[in-house]
Amino acid sequence: IEFPPSCRDADLVPFLDTSLVKQKRAEFVRIAVELLLRTCLVSPLNSAELVEESGVTVLVELLGFYMKVLIAFSKVTRADLKDDLASEDVILGIISHVVHTLGGIAFFESGRNAIKALENPSGFLLDWRRCIDGKLLKGLDGKLSNTPIRRFALEGTANMAKDKVLPVSYTNHRAH
């Protein structure tokens, strides 16, 4: 995933100009990650194949990208958004499927090992914590989203805790 030059939280509005945030492309991504989730749910062998083919890294990148999109959404008003952008519901759907898939993959030792082997786990852990604390899951209207992202993230946390994938500082953090 090609990120815009500036990726600091304070300056994430450029994320809204990328093609993966356009309505049709984001809907395609949502359907693709839902298909990936359903494929993994059908058979543990599919999950193992996903891990083997570096799918965990791709899913973590998708999670990071779309979490930044949510942050960018929180920095603008609904009137500032372009008409061709994906809705918040589509973005939350992508994140939900990615978190559900990663949480399920973490059930397996190979999945936990892939997560442990991430090149830069701090960004992933921050995004995972954001899924649990729910602050970004509030829509532009200020209401908490009705997605099961928090539940999937908590299930994934329980799976990752089996091999102490998460650092102690993360697991001791209390969600607000």
PDB file of C-alpha atoms in Angstrom:
ATOM      1  CA  ILE A   1       0.000   0.000   0.000  1.00  0.00           C
ATOM      2  CA  GLU A   2       1.421   3.343  -1.009  1.00  0.00           C
ATOM      3  CA  PHE A   3       0.886   5.863   1.767  1.00  0.00           C
ATOM      4  CA  PRO A   4       0.737   9.601   1.152  1.00  0.00           C
ATOM      5  CA  PRO A   5       3.997  11.418   2.039  1.00  0.00           C
ATOM      6  CA  SER A   6       2.685  12.735   5.353  1.00  0.00           C
ATOM      7  CA  CYS A   7       1.302  10.088   7.666  1.00  0.00           C
ATOM      8  CA  ARG A   8       1.177  11.930  10.979  1.00  0.00           C
ATOM      9  CA  ASP A   9      -2.222  11.843  12.690  1.00  0.00           C
ATOM     10  CA  ALA A  10      -2.493  15.622  12.507  1.00  0.00           C
ATOM     11  CA  ASP A  11      -2.060  15.623   8.743  1.00  0.00           C
ATOM     12  CA  LEU A  12      -3.964  12.580   7.500  1.00  0.00           C
ATOM     13  CA  VAL A  13      -6.478  14.359   5.281  1.00  0.00           C
ATOM     14  CA  PRO A  14      -4.350  13.408   2.189  1.00  0.00           C
ATOM     15  CA  PHE A  15      -5.446   9.810   2.847  1.00  0.00           C
ATOM     16  CA  LEU A  16      -8.889  10.853   1.663  1.00  0.00           C
ATOM     17  CA  ASP A  17      -7.480  11.522  -1.815  1.00  0.00           C
ATOM     18  CA  THR A  18      -6.151   8.003  -2.375  1.00  0.00           C
ATOM     19  CA  SER A  19      -7.905   5.610  -4.717  1.00  0.00           C
ATOM     20  CA  LEU A  20      -8.575   3.032  -1.976  1.00  0.00           C
ATOM     21  CA  VAL A  21     -10.962   5.487  -0.330  1.00  0.00           C
ATOM     22  CA  LYS A  22     -13.043   6.097  -3.437  1.00  0.00           C
ATOM     23  CA  GLN A  23     -16.541   4.641  -3.174  1.00  0.00           C
ATOM     24  CA  LYS A  24     -16.291   1.845  -5.752  1.00  0.00           C
ATOM     25  CA  ARG A  25     -12.716   0.825  -4.893  1.00  0.00           C
ATOM     26  CA  ALA A  26     -13.411   0.739  -1.143  1.00  0.00           C
ATOM     27  CA  GLU A  27     -16.538  -1.347  -1.741  1.00  0.00           C
ATOM     28  CA  PHE A  28     -14.418  -3.754  -3.787  1.00  0.00           C
ATOM     29  CA  VAL A  29     -11.878  -3.977  -0.935  1.00  0.00           C
ATOM     30  CA  ARG A  30     -14.697  -4.578   1.563  1.00  0.00           C
ATOM     31  CA  ILE A  31     -16.055  -7.440  -0.528  1.00  0.00           C
ATOM     32  CA  ALA A  32     -12.556  -8.883  -1.060  1.00  0.00           C
ATOM     33  CA  VAL A  33     -11.695  -8.909   2.661  1.00  0.00           C
ATOM     34  CA  GLU A  34     -15.125 -10.356   3.466  1.00  0.00           C
ATOM     35  CA  LEU A  35     -14.452 -13.142   0.972  1.00  0.00           C
ATOM     36  CA  LEU A  36     -11.047 -13.687   2.553  1.00  0.00           C
ATOM     37  CA  LEU A  37     -12.651 -13.920   5.996  1.00  0.00           C
ATOM     38  CA  ARG A  38     -15.274 -16.390   4.813  1.00  0.00           C
ATOM     39  CA  THR A  39     -12.600 -18.459   3.066  1.00  0.00           C
ATOM     40  CA  CYS A  40     -10.651 -18.694   6.322  1.00  0.00           C
ATOM     41  CA  LEU A  41     -13.789 -19.580   8.280  1.00  0.00           C
ATOM     42  CA  VAL A  42     -14.523 -22.491   5.943  1.00  0.00           C
ATOM     43  CA  SER A  43     -11.233 -24.265   6.587  1.00  0.00           C
ATOM     44  CA  PRO A  44      -8.233 -23.834   8.885  1.00  0.00           C
ATOM     45  CA  LEU A  45      -6.101 -24.874   5.907  1.00  0.00           C
ATOM     46  CA  ASN A  46      -7.140 -21.679   4.139  1.00  0.00           C
ATOM     47  CA  SER A  47      -5.972 -19.675   7.172  1.00  0.00           C
ATOM     48  CA  ALA A  48      -2.667 -21.542   7.126  1.00  0.00           C
ATOM     49  CA  GLU A  49      -2.260 -20.785   3.424  1.00  0.00           C
ATOM     50  CA  LEU A  50      -2.981 -17.103   4.044  1.00  0.00           C
ATOM     51  CA  VAL A  51      -0.269 -17.026   6.709  1.00  0.00           C
ATOM     52  CA  GLU A  52       2.146 -18.890   4.436  1.00  0.00           C
ATOM     53  CA  GLU A  53       1.600 -16.378   1.619  1.00  0.00           C
ATOM     54  CA  SER A  54       2.350 -13.348   3.867  1.00  0.00           C
ATOM     55  CA  GLY A  55      -1.310 -12.467   4.127  1.00  0.00           C
ATOM     56  CA  VAL A  56      -0.925 -11.313   7.733  1.00  0.00           C
ATOM     57  CA  THR A  57       1.395  -8.515   6.607  1.00  0.00           C
ATOM     58  CA  VAL A  58      -1.071  -7.413   3.931  1.00  0.00           C
ATOM     59  CA  LEU A  59      -3.985  -7.467   6.388  1.00  0.00           C
ATOM     60  CA  VAL A  60      -1.992  -5.449   8.931  1.00  0.00           C
ATOM     61  CA  GLU A  61      -1.196  -2.879   6.226  1.00  0.00           C
ATOM     62  CA  LEU A  62      -4.877  -2.677   5.269  1.00  0.00           C
ATOM     63  CA  LEU A  63      -5.850  -2.228   8.908  1.00  0.00           C
ATOM     64  CA  GLY A  64      -3.300   0.548   9.344  1.00  0.00           C
ATOM     65  CA  PHE A  65      -4.382   2.307   6.173  1.00  0.00           C
ATOM     66  CA  TYR A  66      -8.102   2.266   6.916  1.00  0.00           C
ATOM     67  CA  MET A  67      -7.563   3.249  10.552  1.00  0.00           C
ATOM     68  CA  LYS A  68      -5.738   6.319   9.228  1.00  0.00           C
ATOM     69  CA  VAL A  69      -8.703   6.964   6.948  1.00  0.00           C
ATOM     70  CA  LEU A  70     -10.984   6.921  10.005  1.00  0.00           C
ATOM     71  CA  ILE A  71      -8.657   9.381  11.738  1.00  0.00           C
ATOM     72  CA  ALA A  72      -8.791  11.586   8.644  1.00  0.00           C
ATOM     73  CA  PHE A  73     -12.604  11.349   8.650  1.00  0.00           C
ATOM     74  CA  SER A  74     -12.567  12.560  12.257  1.00  0.00           C
ATOM     75  CA  LYS A  75     -10.569  15.653  11.221  1.00  0.00           C
ATOM     76  CA  VAL A  76     -13.130  16.910   8.700  1.00  0.00           C
ATOM     77  CA  THR A  77     -16.840  17.597   8.668  1.00  0.00           C
ATOM     78  CA  ARG A  78     -19.282  15.649   6.555  1.00  0.00           C
ATOM     79  CA  ALA A  79     -19.709  18.706   4.311  1.00  0.00           C
ATOM     80  CA  ASP A  80     -15.950  18.692   3.583  1.00  0.00           C
ATOM     81  CA  LEU A  81     -16.012  15.127   2.230  1.00  0.00           C
ATOM     82  CA  LYS A  82     -16.104  14.595  -1.509  1.00  0.00           C
ATOM     83  CA  ASP A  83     -19.112  12.839  -3.020  1.00  0.00           C
ATOM     84  CA  ASP A  84     -17.037  10.018  -4.503  1.00  0.00           C
ATOM     85  CA  LEU A  85     -15.595   8.880  -1.157  1.00  0.00           C
ATOM     86  CA  ALA A  86     -16.629   5.649   0.507  1.00  0.00           C
ATOM     87  CA  SER A  87     -19.055   5.911   3.349  1.00  0.00           C
ATOM     88  CA  GLU A  88     -17.906   5.434   6.910  1.00  0.00           C
ATOM     89  CA  ASP A  89     -19.937   2.220   6.995  1.00  0.00           C
ATOM     90  CA  VAL A  90     -17.888   0.744   4.143  1.00  0.00           C
ATOM     91  CA  ILE A  91     -14.615   1.709   5.862  1.00  0.00           C
ATOM     92  CA  LEU A  92     -15.836   0.218   9.148  1.00  0.00           C
ATOM     93  CA  GLY A  93     -16.881  -2.920   7.236  1.00  0.00           C
ATOM     94  CA  ILE A  94     -13.356  -3.288   5.856  1.00  0.00           C
ATOM     95  CA  ILE A  95     -11.831  -2.838   9.293  1.00  0.00           C
ATOM     96  CA  SER A  96     -14.316  -5.263  10.831  1.00  0.00           C
ATOM     97  CA  HIS A  97     -13.495  -8.025   8.327  1.00  0.00           C
ATOM     98  CA  VAL A  98      -9.745  -7.442   8.653  1.00  0.00           C
ATOM     99  CA  VAL A  99      -9.854  -7.504  12.463  1.00  0.00           C
ATOM    100  CA  HIS A 100     -12.080 -10.589  12.462  1.00  0.00           C
ATOM    101  CA  THR A 101      -9.705 -12.377  10.057  1.00  0.00           C
ATOM    102  CA  LEU A 102      -6.558 -11.416  11.993  1.00  0.00           C
ATOM    103  CA  GLY A 103      -8.192 -12.407  15.277  1.00  0.00           C
ATOM    104  CA  GLY A 104      -9.147 -15.780  13.841  1.00  0.00           C
ATOM    105  CA  ILE A 105      -5.708 -16.347  12.355  1.00  0.00           C
ATOM    106  CA  ALA A 106      -4.225 -15.622  15.796  1.00  0.00           C
ATOM    107  CA  PHE A 107      -6.056 -18.705  17.073  1.00  0.00           C
ATOM    108  CA  PHE A 108      -3.442 -20.798  15.259  1.00  0.00           C
ATOM    109  CA  GLU A 109       0.193 -20.976  16.291  1.00  0.00           C
ATOM    110  CA  SER A 110       1.359 -20.132  12.761  1.00  0.00           C
ATOM    111  CA  GLY A 111      -0.836 -17.027  12.810  1.00  0.00           C
ATOM    112  CA  ARG A 112       0.524 -15.908  16.173  1.00  0.00           C
ATOM    113  CA  ASN A 113       4.066 -16.501  14.891  1.00  0.00           C
ATOM    114  CA  ALA A 114       3.330 -14.366  11.814  1.00  0.00           C
ATOM    115  CA  ILE A 115       2.049 -11.570  14.026  1.00  0.00           C
ATOM    116  CA  LYS A 116       5.112 -11.854  16.287  1.00  0.00           C
ATOM    117  CA  ALA A 117       7.330 -11.651  13.213  1.00  0.00           C
ATOM    118  CA  LEU A 118       5.850  -8.380  11.933  1.00  0.00           C
ATOM    119  CA  GLU A 119       8.574  -5.948  10.961  1.00  0.00           C
ATOM    120  CA  ASN A 120       7.021  -3.026  12.845  1.00  0.00           C
ATOM    121  CA  PRO A 121       4.450  -4.307  15.345  1.00  0.00           C
ATOM    122  CA  SER A 122       3.990  -0.988  17.171  1.00  0.00           C
ATOM    123  CA  GLY A 123       1.688   0.473  14.503  1.00  0.00           C
ATOM    124  CA  PHE A 124      -0.339  -2.728  14.438  1.00  0.00           C
ATOM    125  CA  LEU A 125      -0.642  -2.778  18.230  1.00  0.00           C
ATOM    126  CA  LEU A 126      -1.736   0.855  18.297  1.00  0.00           C
ATOM    127  CA  ASP A 127      -4.411   0.175  15.673  1.00  0.00           C
ATOM    128  CA  TRP A 128      -5.516  -2.950  17.547  1.00  0.00           C
ATOM    129  CA  ARG A 129      -5.845  -0.939  20.748  1.00  0.00           C
ATOM    130  CA  ARG A 130      -7.852   1.689  18.863  1.00  0.00           C
ATOM    131  CA  CYS A 131     -10.234  -1.079  17.775  1.00  0.00           C
ATOM    132  CA  ILE A 132     -10.718  -2.061  21.408  1.00  0.00           C
ATOM    133  CA  ASP A 133     -11.057   1.396  22.933  1.00  0.00           C
ATOM    134  CA  GLY A 134     -13.619   2.347  20.295  1.00  0.00           C
ATOM    135  CA  LYS A 135     -12.745   6.034  20.065  1.00  0.00           C
ATOM    136  CA  LEU A 136     -12.415   5.877  16.286  1.00  0.00           C
ATOM    137  CA  LEU A 137     -15.547   3.800  15.976  1.00  0.00           C
ATOM    138  CA  LYS A 138     -17.672   6.854  16.655  1.00  0.00           C
ATOM    139  CA  GLY A 139     -19.075   8.096  13.404  1.00  0.00           C
ATOM    140  CA  LEU A 140     -19.111  11.624  12.064  1.00  0.00           C
ATOM    141  CA  ASP A 141     -22.418  11.961  13.894  1.00  0.00           C
ATOM    142  CA  GLY A 142     -20.685  11.227  17.253  1.00  0.00           C
ATOM    143  CA  LYS A 143     -22.540   7.965  17.888  1.00  0.00           C
ATOM    144  CA  LEU A 144     -20.711   4.710  18.579  1.00  0.00           C
ATOM    145  CA  SER A 145     -20.744   2.490  15.516  1.00  0.00           C
ATOM    146  CA  ASN A 146     -22.798  -0.676  15.673  1.00  0.00           C
ATOM    147  CA  THR A 147     -19.982  -2.831  14.228  1.00  0.00           C
ATOM    148  CA  PRO A 148     -18.595  -5.840  16.085  1.00  0.00           C
ATOM    149  CA  ILE A 149     -15.010  -4.571  15.689  1.00  0.00           C
ATOM    150  CA  ARG A 150     -14.415  -4.296  19.435  1.00  0.00           C
ATOM    151  CA  ARG A 151     -15.610  -7.865  20.033  1.00  0.00           C
ATOM    152  CA  PHE A 152     -13.428  -9.229  17.218  1.00  0.00           C
ATOM    153  CA  ALA A 153     -10.413  -7.310  18.547  1.00  0.00           C
ATOM    154  CA  LEU A 154     -10.978  -8.664  22.051  1.00  0.00           C
ATOM    155  CA  GLU A 155     -11.284 -12.213  20.701  1.00  0.00           C
ATOM    156  CA  GLY A 156      -8.054 -11.689  18.771  1.00  0.00           C
ATOM    157  CA  THR A 157      -6.377 -10.339  21.893  1.00  0.00           C
ATOM    158  CA  ALA A 158      -7.347 -13.497  23.774  1.00  0.00           C
ATOM    159  CA  ASN A 159      -5.917 -15.597  20.942  1.00  0.00           C
ATOM    160  CA  MET A 160      -2.697 -13.577  20.814  1.00  0.00           C
ATOM    161  CA  ALA A 161      -2.295 -13.880  24.583  1.00  0.00           C
ATOM    162  CA  LYS A 162      -1.867 -17.653  24.221  1.00  0.00           C
ATOM    163  CA  ASP A 163       1.768 -17.193  23.187  1.00  0.00           C
ATOM    164  CA  LYS A 164       2.292 -13.788  24.754  1.00  0.00           C
ATOM    165  CA  VAL A 165       2.288 -12.147  21.330  1.00  0.00           C
ATOM    166  CA  LEU A 166       1.225  -8.871  22.898  1.00  0.00           C
ATOM    167  CA  PRO A 167       3.729  -6.918  24.980  1.00  0.00           C
ATOM    168  CA  VAL A 168       2.925  -6.615  28.689  1.00  0.00           C
ATOM    169  CA  SER A 169       2.450  -2.843  28.368  1.00  0.00           C
ATOM    170  CA  TYR A 170      -0.314  -3.470  25.815  1.00  0.00           C
ATOM    171  CA  THR A 171      -2.185  -6.060  27.817  1.00  0.00           C
ATOM    172  CA  ASN A 172      -2.007  -3.930  30.969  1.00  0.00           C
ATOM    173  CA  HIS A 173      -3.506  -0.925  29.159  1.00  0.00           C
ATOM    174  CA  ARG A 174      -7.066  -0.263  30.196  1.00  0.00           C
ATOM    175  CA  ALA A 175      -9.449   0.765  27.462  1.00  0.00           C
ATOM    176  CA  HIS A 176     -11.345   3.981  28.159  1.00  0.00           C
TER     177      HIS A 176
END
